[in-house]
Coordinates of C-alpha atoms and ligand atoms in Angstrom, one line a residue:
X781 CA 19.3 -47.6 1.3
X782 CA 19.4 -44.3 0.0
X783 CA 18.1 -41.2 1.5
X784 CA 14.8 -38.9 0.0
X785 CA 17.3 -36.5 -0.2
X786 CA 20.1 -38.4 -2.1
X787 CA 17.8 -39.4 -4.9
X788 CA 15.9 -36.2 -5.7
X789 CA 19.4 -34.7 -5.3
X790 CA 20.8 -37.6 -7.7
X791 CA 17.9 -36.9 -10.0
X792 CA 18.3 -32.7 -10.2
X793 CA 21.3 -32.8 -10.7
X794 CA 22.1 -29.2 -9.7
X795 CA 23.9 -27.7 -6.6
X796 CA 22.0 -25.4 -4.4
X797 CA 19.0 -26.3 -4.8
X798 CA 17.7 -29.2 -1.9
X799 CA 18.2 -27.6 1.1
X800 CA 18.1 -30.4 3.7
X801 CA 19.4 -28.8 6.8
X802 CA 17.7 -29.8 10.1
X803 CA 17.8 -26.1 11.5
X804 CA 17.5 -24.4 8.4
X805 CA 14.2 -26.7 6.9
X806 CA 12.7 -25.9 10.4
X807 CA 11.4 -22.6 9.5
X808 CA 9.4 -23.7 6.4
X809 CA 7.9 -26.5 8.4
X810 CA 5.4 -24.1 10.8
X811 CA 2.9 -21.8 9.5
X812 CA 2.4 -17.8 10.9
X813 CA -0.5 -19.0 12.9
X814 CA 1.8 -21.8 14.8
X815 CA -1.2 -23.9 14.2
X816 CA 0.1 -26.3 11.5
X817 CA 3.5 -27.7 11.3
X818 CA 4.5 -31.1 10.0
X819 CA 8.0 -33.0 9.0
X820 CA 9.9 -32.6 5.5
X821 CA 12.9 -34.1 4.4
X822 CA 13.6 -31.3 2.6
X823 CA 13.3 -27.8 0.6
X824 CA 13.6 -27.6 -3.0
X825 CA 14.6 -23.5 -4.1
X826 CA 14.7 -23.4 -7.8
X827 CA 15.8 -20.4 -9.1
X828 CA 13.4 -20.3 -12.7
X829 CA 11.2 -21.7 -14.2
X830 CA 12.8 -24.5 -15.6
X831 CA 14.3 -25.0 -12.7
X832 CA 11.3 -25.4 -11.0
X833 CA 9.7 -27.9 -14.2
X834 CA 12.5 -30.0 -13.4
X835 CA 12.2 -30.6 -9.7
X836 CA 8.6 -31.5 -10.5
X837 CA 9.4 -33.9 -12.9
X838 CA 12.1 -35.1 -10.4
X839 CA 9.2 -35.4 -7.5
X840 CA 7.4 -37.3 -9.9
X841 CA 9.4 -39.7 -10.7
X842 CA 10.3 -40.3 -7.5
X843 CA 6.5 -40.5 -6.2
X844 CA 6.8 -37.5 -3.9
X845 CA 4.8 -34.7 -3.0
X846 CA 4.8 -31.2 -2.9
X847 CA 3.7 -28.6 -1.2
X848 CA 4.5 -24.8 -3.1
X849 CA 5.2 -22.0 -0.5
X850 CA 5.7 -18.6 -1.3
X851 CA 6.5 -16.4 1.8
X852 CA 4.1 -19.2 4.2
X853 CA 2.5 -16.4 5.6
X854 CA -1.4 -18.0 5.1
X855 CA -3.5 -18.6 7.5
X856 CA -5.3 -21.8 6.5
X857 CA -2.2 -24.7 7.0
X858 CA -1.6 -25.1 3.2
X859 CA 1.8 -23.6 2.8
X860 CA 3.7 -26.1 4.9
X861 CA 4.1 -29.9 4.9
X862 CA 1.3 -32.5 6.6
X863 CA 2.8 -35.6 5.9
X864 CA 6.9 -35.8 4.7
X865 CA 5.9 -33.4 1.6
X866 CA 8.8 -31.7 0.1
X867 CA 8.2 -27.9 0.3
X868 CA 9.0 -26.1 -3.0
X869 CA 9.9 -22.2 -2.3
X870 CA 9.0 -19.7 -4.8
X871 CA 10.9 -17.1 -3.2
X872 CA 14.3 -17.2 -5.5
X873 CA 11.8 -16.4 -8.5
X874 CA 11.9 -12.8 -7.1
X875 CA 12.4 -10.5 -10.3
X876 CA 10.2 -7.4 -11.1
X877 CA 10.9 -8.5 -14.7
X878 CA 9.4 -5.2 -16.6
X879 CA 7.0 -2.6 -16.5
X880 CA 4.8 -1.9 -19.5
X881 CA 3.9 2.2 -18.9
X882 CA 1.3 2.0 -22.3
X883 CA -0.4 -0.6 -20.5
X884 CA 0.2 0.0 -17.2
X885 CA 1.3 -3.8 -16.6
X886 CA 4.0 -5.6 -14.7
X887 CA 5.5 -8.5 -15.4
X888 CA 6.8 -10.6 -12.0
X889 CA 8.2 -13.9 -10.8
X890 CA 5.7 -15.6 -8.8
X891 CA 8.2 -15.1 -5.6
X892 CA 8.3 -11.3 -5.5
X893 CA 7.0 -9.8 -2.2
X894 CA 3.9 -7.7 -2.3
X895 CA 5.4 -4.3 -0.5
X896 CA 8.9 -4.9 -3.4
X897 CA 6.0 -4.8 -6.2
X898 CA 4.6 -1.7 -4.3
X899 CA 7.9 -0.1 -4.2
X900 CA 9.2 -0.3 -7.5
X901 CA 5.6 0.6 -9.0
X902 CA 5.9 4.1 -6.8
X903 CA 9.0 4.9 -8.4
X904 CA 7.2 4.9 -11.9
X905 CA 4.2 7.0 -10.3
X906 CA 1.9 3.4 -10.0
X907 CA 0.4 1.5 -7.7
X908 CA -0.2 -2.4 -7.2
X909 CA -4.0 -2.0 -6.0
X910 CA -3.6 -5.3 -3.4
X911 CA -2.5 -4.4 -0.1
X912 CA -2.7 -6.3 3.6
X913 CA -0.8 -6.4 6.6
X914 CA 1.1 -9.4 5.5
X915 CA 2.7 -7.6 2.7
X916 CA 6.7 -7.3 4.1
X917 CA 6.6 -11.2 3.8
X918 CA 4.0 -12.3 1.4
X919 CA 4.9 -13.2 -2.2
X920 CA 2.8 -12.4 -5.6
X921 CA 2.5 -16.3 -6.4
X922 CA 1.2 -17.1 -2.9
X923 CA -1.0 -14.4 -3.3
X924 CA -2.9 -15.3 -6.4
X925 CA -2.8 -18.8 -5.2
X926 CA -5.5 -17.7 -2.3
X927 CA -6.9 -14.9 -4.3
X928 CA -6.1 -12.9 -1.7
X929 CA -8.1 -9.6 -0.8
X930 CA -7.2 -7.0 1.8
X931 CA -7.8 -3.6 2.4
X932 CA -8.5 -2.6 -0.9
X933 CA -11.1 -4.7 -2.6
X934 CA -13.7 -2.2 -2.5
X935 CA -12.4 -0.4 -4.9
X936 CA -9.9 -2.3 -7.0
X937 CA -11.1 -6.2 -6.3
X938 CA -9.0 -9.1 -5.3
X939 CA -6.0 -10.4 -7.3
X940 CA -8.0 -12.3 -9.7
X941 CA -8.8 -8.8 -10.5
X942 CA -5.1 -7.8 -11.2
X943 CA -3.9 -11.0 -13.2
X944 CA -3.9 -10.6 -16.7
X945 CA -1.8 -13.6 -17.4
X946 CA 0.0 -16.4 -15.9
X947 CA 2.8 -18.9 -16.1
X948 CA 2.3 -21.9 -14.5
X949 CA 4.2 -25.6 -14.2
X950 CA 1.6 -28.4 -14.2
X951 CA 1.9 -31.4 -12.2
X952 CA 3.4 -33.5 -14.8
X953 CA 6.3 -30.5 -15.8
X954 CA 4.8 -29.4 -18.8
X955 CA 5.1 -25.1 -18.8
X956 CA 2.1 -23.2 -19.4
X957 CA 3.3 -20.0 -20.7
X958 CA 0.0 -17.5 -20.8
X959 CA 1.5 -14.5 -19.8
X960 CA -0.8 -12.3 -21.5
X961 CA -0.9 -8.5 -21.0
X962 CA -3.9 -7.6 -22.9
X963 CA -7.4 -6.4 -21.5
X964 CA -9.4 -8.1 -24.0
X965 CA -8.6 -11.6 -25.5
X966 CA -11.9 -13.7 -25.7
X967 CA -9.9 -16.7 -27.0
X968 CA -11.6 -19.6 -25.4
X969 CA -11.5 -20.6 -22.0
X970 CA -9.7 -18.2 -19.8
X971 CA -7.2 -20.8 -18.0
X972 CA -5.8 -18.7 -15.7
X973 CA -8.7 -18.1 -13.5
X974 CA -8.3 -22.1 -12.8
X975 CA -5.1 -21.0 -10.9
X976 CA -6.1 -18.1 -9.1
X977 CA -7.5 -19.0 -5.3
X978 CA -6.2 -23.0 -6.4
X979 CA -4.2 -22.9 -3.2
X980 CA -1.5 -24.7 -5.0
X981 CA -3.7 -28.0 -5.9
X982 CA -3.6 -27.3 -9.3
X983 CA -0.1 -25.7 -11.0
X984 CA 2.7 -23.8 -9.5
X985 CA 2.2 -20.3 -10.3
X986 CA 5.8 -19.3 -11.5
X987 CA 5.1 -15.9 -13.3
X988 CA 2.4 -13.2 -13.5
X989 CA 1.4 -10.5 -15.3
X990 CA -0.2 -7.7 -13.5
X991 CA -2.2 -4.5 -13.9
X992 CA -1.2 -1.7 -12.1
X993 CA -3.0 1.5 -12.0
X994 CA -1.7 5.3 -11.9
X995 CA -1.0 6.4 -8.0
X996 CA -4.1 8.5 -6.9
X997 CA -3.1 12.4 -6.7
X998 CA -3.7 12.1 -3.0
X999 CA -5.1 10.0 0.2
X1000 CA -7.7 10.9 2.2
X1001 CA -7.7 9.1 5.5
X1002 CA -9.4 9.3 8.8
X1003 CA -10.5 7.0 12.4
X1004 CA -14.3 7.7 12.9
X1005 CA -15.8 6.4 16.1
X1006 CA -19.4 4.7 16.6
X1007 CA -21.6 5.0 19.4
X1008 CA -23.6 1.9 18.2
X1009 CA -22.7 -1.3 16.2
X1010 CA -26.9 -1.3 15.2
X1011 CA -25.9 1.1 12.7
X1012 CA -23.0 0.6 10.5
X1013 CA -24.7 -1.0 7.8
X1014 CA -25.8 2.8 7.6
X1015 CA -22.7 4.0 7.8
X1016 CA -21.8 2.0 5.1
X1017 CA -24.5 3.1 2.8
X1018 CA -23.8 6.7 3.4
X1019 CA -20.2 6.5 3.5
X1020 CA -19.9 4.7 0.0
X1021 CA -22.5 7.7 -1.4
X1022 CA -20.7 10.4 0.3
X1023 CA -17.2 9.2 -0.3
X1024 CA -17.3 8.2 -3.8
X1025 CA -13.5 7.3 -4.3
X1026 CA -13.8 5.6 -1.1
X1027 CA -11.2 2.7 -1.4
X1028 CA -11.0 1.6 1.7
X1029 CA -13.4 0.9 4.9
X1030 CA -12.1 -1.1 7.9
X1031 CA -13.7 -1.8 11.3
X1032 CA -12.2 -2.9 14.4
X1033 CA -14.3 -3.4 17.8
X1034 CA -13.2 -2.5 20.9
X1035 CA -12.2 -5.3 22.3
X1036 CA -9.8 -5.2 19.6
X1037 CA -7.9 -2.3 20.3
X1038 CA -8.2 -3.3 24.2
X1039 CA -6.0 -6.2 23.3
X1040 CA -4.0 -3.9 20.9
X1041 CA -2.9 -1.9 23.8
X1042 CA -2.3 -4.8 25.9
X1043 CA 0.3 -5.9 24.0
X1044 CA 1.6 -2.3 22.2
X1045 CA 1.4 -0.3 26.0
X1046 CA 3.7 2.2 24.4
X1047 CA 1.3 2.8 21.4
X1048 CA -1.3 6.2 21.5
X1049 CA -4.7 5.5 21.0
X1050 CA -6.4 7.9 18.8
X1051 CA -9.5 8.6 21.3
X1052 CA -9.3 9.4 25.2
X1053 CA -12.7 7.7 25.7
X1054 CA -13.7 4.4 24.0
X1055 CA -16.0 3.3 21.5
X1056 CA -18.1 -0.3 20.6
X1057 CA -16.4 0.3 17.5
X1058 CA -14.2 2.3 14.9
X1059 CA -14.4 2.4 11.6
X1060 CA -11.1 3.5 8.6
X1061 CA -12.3 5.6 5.6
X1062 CA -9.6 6.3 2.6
X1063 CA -10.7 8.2 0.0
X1064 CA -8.7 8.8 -3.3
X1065 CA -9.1 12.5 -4.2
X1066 CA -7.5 14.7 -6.5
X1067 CA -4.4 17.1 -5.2
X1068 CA -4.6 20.4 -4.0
X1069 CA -6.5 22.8 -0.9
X1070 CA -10.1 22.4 -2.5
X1071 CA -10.4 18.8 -3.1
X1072 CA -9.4 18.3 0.7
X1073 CA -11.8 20.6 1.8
X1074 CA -14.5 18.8 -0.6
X1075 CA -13.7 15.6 1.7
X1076 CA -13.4 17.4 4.9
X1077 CA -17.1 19.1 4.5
X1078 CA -18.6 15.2 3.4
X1079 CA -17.0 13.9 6.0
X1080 CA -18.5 16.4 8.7
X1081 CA -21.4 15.5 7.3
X1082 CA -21.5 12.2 7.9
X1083 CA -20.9 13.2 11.7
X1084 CA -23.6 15.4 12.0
X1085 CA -26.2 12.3 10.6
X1086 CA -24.6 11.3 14.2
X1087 CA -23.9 7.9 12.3
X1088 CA -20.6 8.3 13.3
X1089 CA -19.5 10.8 16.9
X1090 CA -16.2 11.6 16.4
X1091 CA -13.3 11.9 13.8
X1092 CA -9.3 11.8 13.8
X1093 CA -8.4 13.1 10.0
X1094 CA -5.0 12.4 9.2
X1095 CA -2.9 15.6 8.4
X1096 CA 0.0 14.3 7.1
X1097 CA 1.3 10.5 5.5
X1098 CA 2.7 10.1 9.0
X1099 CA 0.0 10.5 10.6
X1100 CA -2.2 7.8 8.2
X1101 CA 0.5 5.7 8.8
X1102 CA -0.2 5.8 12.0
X1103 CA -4.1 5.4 11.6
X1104 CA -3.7 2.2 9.6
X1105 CA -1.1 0.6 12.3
X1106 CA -3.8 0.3 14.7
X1107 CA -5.6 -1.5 11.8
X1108 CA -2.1 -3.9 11.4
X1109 CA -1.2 -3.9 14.6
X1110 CA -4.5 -5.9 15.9
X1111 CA -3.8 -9.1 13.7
X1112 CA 0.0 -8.6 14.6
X1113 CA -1.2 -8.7 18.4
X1114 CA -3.5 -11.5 17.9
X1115 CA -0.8 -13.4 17.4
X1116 CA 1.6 -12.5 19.8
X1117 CA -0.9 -12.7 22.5
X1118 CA -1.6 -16.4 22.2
X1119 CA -3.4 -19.3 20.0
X1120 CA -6.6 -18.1 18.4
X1121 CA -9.1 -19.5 16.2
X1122 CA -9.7 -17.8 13.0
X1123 CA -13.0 -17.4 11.5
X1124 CA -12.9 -15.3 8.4
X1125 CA -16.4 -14.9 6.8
X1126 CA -18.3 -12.9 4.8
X1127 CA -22.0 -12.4 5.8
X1128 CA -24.3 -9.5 3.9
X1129 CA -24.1 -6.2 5.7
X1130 CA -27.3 -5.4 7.1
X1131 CA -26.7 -8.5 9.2
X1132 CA -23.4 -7.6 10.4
X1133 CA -24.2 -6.3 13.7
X1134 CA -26.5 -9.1 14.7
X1135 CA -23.9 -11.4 13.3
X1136 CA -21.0 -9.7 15.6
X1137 CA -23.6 -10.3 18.8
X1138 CA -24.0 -13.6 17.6
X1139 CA -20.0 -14.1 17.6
X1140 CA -19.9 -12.6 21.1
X1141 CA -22.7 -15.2 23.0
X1142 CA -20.8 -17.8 20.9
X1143 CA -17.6 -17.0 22.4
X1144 CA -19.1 -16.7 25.8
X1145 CA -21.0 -19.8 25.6
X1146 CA -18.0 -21.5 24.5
X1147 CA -15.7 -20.5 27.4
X1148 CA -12.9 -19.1 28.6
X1149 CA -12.4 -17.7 25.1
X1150 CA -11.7 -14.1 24.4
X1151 CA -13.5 -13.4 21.0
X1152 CA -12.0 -10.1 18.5
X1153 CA -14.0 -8.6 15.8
X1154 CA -12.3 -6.3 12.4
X1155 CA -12.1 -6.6 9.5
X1156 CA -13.0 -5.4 5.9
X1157 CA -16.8 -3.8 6.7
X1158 CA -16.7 -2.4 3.2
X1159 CA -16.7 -6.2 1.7
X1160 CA -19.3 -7.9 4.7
X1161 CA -15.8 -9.5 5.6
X1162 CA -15.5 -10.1 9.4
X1163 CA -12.6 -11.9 10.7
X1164 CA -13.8 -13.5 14.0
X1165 CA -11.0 -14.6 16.5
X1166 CA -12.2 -16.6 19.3
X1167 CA -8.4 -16.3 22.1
X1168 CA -7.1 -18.4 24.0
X1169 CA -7.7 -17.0 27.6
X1170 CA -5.0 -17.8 30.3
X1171 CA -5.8 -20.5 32.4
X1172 CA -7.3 -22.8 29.5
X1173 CA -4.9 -25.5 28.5
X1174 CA -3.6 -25.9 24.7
X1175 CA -5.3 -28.8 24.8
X1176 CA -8.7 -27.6 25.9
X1177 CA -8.6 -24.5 23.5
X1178 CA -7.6 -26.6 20.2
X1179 CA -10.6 -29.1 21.3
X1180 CA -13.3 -26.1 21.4
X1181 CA -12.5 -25.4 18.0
X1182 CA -14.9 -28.0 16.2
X1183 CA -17.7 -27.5 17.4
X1184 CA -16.9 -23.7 17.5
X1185 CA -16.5 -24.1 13.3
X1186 CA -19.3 -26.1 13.4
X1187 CA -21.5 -23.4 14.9
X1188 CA -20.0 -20.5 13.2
X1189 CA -19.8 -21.8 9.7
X1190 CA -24.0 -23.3 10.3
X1191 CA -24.8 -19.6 11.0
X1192 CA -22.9 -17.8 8.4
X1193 CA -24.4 -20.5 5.6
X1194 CA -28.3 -19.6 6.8
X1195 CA -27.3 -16.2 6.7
X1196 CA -26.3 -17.1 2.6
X1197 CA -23.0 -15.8 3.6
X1198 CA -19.4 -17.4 2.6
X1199 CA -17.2 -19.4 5.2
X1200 CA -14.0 -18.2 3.7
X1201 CA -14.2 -14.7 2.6
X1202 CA -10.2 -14.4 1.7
X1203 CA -7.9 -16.9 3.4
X1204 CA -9.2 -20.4 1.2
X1205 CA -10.3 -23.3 3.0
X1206 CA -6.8 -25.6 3.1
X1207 CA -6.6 -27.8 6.1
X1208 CA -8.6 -25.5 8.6
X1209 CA -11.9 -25.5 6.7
X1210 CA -12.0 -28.5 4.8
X1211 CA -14.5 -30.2 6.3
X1212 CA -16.7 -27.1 6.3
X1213 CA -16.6 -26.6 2.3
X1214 CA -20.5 -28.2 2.3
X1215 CA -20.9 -24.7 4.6
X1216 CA -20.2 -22.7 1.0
X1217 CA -20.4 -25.0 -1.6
X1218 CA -22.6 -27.6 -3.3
X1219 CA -21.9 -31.8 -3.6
X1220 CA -22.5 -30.5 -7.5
X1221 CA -19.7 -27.8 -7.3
X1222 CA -17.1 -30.1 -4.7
X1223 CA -17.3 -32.9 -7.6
X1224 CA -16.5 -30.5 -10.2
X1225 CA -13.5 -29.2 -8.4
X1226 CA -12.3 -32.9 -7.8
X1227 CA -12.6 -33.8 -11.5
X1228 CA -10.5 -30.7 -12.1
X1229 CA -8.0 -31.4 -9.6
X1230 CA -7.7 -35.2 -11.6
X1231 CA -7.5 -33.6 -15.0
X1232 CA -5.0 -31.7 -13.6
X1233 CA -2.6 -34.0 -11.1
X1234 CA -4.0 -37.5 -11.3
X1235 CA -2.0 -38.8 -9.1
X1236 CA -2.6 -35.7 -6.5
X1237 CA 1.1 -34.8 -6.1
X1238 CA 0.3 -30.6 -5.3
X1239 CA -0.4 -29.9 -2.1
X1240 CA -2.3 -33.3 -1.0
X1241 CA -5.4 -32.5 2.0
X1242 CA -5.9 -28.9 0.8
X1243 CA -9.3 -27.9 0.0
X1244 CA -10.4 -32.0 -0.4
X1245 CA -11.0 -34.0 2.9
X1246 CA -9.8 -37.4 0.5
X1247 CA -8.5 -36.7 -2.8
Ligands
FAD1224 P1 1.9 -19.0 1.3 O1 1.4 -18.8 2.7 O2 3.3 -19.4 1.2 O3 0.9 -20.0 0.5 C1 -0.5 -19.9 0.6 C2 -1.1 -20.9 -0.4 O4 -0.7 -20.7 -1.7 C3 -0.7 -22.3 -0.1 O5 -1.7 -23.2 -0.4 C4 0.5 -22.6 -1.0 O6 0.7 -24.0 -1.3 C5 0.1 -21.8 -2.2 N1 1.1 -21.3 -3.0 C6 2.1 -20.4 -2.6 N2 2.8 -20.0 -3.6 C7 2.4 -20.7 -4.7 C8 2.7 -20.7 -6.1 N3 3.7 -19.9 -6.6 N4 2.0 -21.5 -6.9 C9 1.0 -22.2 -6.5 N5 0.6 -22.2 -5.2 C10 1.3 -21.5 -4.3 N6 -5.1 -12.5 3.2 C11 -6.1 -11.7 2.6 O7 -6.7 -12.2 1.7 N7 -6.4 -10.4 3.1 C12 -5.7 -9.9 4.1 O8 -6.0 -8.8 4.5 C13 -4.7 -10.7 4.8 N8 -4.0 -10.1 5.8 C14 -3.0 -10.9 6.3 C15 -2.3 -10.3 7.4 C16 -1.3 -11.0 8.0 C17 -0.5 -10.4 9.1 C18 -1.0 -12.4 7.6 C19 0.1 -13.2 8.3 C20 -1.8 -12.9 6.6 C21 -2.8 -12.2 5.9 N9 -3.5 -12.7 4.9 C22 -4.5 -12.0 4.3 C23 -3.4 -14.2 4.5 C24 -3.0 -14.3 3.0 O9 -3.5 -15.5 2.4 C25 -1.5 -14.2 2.7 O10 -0.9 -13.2 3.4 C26 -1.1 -14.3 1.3 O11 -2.0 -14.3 0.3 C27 -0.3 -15.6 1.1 O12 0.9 -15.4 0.4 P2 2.2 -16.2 0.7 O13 3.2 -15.9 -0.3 O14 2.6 -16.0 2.1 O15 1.6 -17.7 0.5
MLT1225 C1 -6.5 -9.1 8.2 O1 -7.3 -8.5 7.5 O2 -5.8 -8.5 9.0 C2 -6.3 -10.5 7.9 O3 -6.9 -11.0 6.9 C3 -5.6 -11.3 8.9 C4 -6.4 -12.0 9.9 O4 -7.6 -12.3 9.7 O5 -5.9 -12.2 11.0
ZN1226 ZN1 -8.4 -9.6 6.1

């Protein structure tokens, strides 16, 4: 009897693309979070979109299933294989293809990685407006896949913001070329927004067109400490009114940058005392002496409304840099420092500090659980991470975790807020969808998903407990 392997080899019928390896496949198999992992005979890497047409035809012929990875750096279990899938990579579709200046758009294979797109926009004087900590690994396809957000939403929006068109393979290998670079087209229903935040049940994104935007004339950032959590839905308020290019506004608790240091000993912290929390401001200004002082005097006056005690500016790129890797470095230290659960959620901001108490008795109640609070405070985003502490078994810590979601998700839905803010629901939150969405809205999305792949070939168990 033949092999998987032999027959969708047999039926592409081109070299280099099944890559079947034991050691090599390996890597494709386990997600960032070491969460979810699963078997796969093996890993299709098409290098077009043709390419990648064809070796969807060929899986569907051959009655397999697929799941489409870009650079597998989600945090949900969708980008690797459950159940014997074949993984199709993106990443060898990987070509800035061109840069419209008149329209300030950019046309990409879905497998470019985020910070390549931000460093070939900088040498035309642009920017790609989407930026997060995964960006050295993650790919543009992935990326509009999960809609992802980041650190820059306030201002600029997610990626469904960004996409302007999109190329797309459907389950059956027919290419939908709708790689439109226009602002305005009211032609009908606008099909791409089907695909963006699909987490790859729906098409394989293989191309995109983008909008980029003219780099600011300069960056304004600085690390404000808070003496009280009670009050940052103030600070919010006044910061967005002060601040009014403000695009971006992070918090981190301190039991965050506890942990940070824990694991970076070497690193500085910007403060010799500590704080319940600290907050990132970045302001897009214009160049020169007086706009800095403009920011500098709105920013002093934030402290002296005492809604904030104490301020690091940055006086140099360096020295930003060095602001936001505190901001990095806690979800890079999360996961070095053990398993975690990840709750990320968006709840209205006047309720975010109950809602981070709330996190902390849940945490405590639960046990042996070290719980971290950050995230995007501009957006109500908080991403809740309940830690493995030493001591508790693997097995103990993964069987908290139900009832842990279950808790969580109940509170964030009476507070009206959203169980997924930005990572999608794949495997981890699929049975919490009800949390978020109605019976009316999960049947919808089903009949969509049959339209689309009848015989639920793309990424089967995301989003849908049964398909
Ligand atoms: P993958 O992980 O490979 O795939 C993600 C999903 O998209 C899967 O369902 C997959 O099947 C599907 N998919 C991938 N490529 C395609 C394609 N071409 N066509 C169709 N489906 C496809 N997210 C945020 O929103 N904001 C953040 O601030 C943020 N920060 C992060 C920081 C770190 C350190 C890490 C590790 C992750 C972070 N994320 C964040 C998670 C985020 O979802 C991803 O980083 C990114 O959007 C996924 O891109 P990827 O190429 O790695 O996709
Ligand atoms: C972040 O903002 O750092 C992320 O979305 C990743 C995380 O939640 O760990
Ligand atoms: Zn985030």
């Amino acid at each position: 009897m033949t092999s998987v392997v032999e027959r969708l080899s047999a039926e592409l019928g081109m070299g280099g693309i099944v890559l079947s390896e034991r050691t090599e496949v390996a890597a494709y198999a386990i997600d960032w979070t070491k969460k979810f992992s699963g078997e796969t005979p093996c890993i299709l890497r098409p290098h077009n979109t043709e390419e990648v047409a064809r070796c969807v035809r060929a899986c569907g012929k051959l009655g397999l299933k697929l799941v489409p990875q870009g650079g597998n750096t989600g945090l949900v279990g969708a980008s690797v294989p459950r159940g014997g899938e074949i993984v199709l990579s993106l990443s060898r579709l990987n070509k800035i293809e061109e840069f419209d200046e008149a329209s300030a758009t950019v046309q990409v294979g879905a497998g470019v990685v985020l910070q390549a797109l931000h460093d070939d926009l900088a040498a035309c004087g642009h920017v790609f407006p989407v930026d997060l900590g995964a960006r050295g690994s993650c790919q543009i396809g992935g990326m509009i896949a999960t809609n992802a957000g980041g650190i820059k939403v306030l201002r600029y929006g997610h990626m469904r913001e960004q996409v302007l068109g999109l190329e797309v393979v459907l389950a059956d290998g027919t290419i939908l070329n709708n790689l439109n670079k226009l602002r305005k087209n009211n032609t009908g229903l606008d099909l791409k927004h089907l695909f963006v935040g699909s987490e790859g049940v729906l098409g394989i994104i293989t191309r995109a067109v983008l909008q980029a935007r003219p780099a600011p004339q300069a960056l304004q950032t600085a690390l404000l400490a808070v003496e009280t959590r009670d009050r940052l839905p103030e600070l919010l308020t006044v910061l967005r009114d002060k601040l009014r290019g403000l695009s971006s506004l992070e918090m981190i608790t301190q039991e965050s940058i506890t942990l940070y240091k824990e694991v970076e000993p070497e690193a500085r912290l910007p403060f010799e005392r500590s704080y319940p929390a600290c907050v990132i401001v970045e302001e897009e200004t214009g160049a020169g002496e007086s706009e800095r002082n403009s920011f500098l005097e709105r920013l002093s006056s934030v402290l002296e409304s005492g809604l904030a005690v104490d301020a690091v500016v940055a006086e140099s790129d360096t020295q930003a840099r060095r602001i936001w890797s505190l901001r990095d470095g806690v979800t890079e230290a999360i996961s070095r420092a053990g398993l975690t659960h990840k709750f990320d959620v968006t709840v209205p901001p006047a309720a975010m500090p109950a809602f981070l108490d709330q996190m902390e008795a849940f945490g405590e109640e639960a046990g042996e659980l070290r719980t971290l609070l950050f995230g995007h405070l501009g957006d109500g985003n908080i991403h809740v991470n309940m830690m493995q502490m030493p001591g508790l078994s693997q097995a103990a810590f993964y069987a908290k975790g139900p009832a842990l979601a279950e808790r969580i998700y109940g509170h964030v839905a009476k507070l009206h807020g959203s169980i997924s803010a930005e990572h999608g629901i794949g495997i981890a939150k699929r049975g919490y969808l009800h949390h978020s969405r109605s019976t009316e809205e999960v049947d919808l999305m089903r009949g969509v998903k049959h339209l689309l792949d009848p015989d639920c070939m793309l990424n089967p168990g995301v989003l849908f407990e049964s398909n």
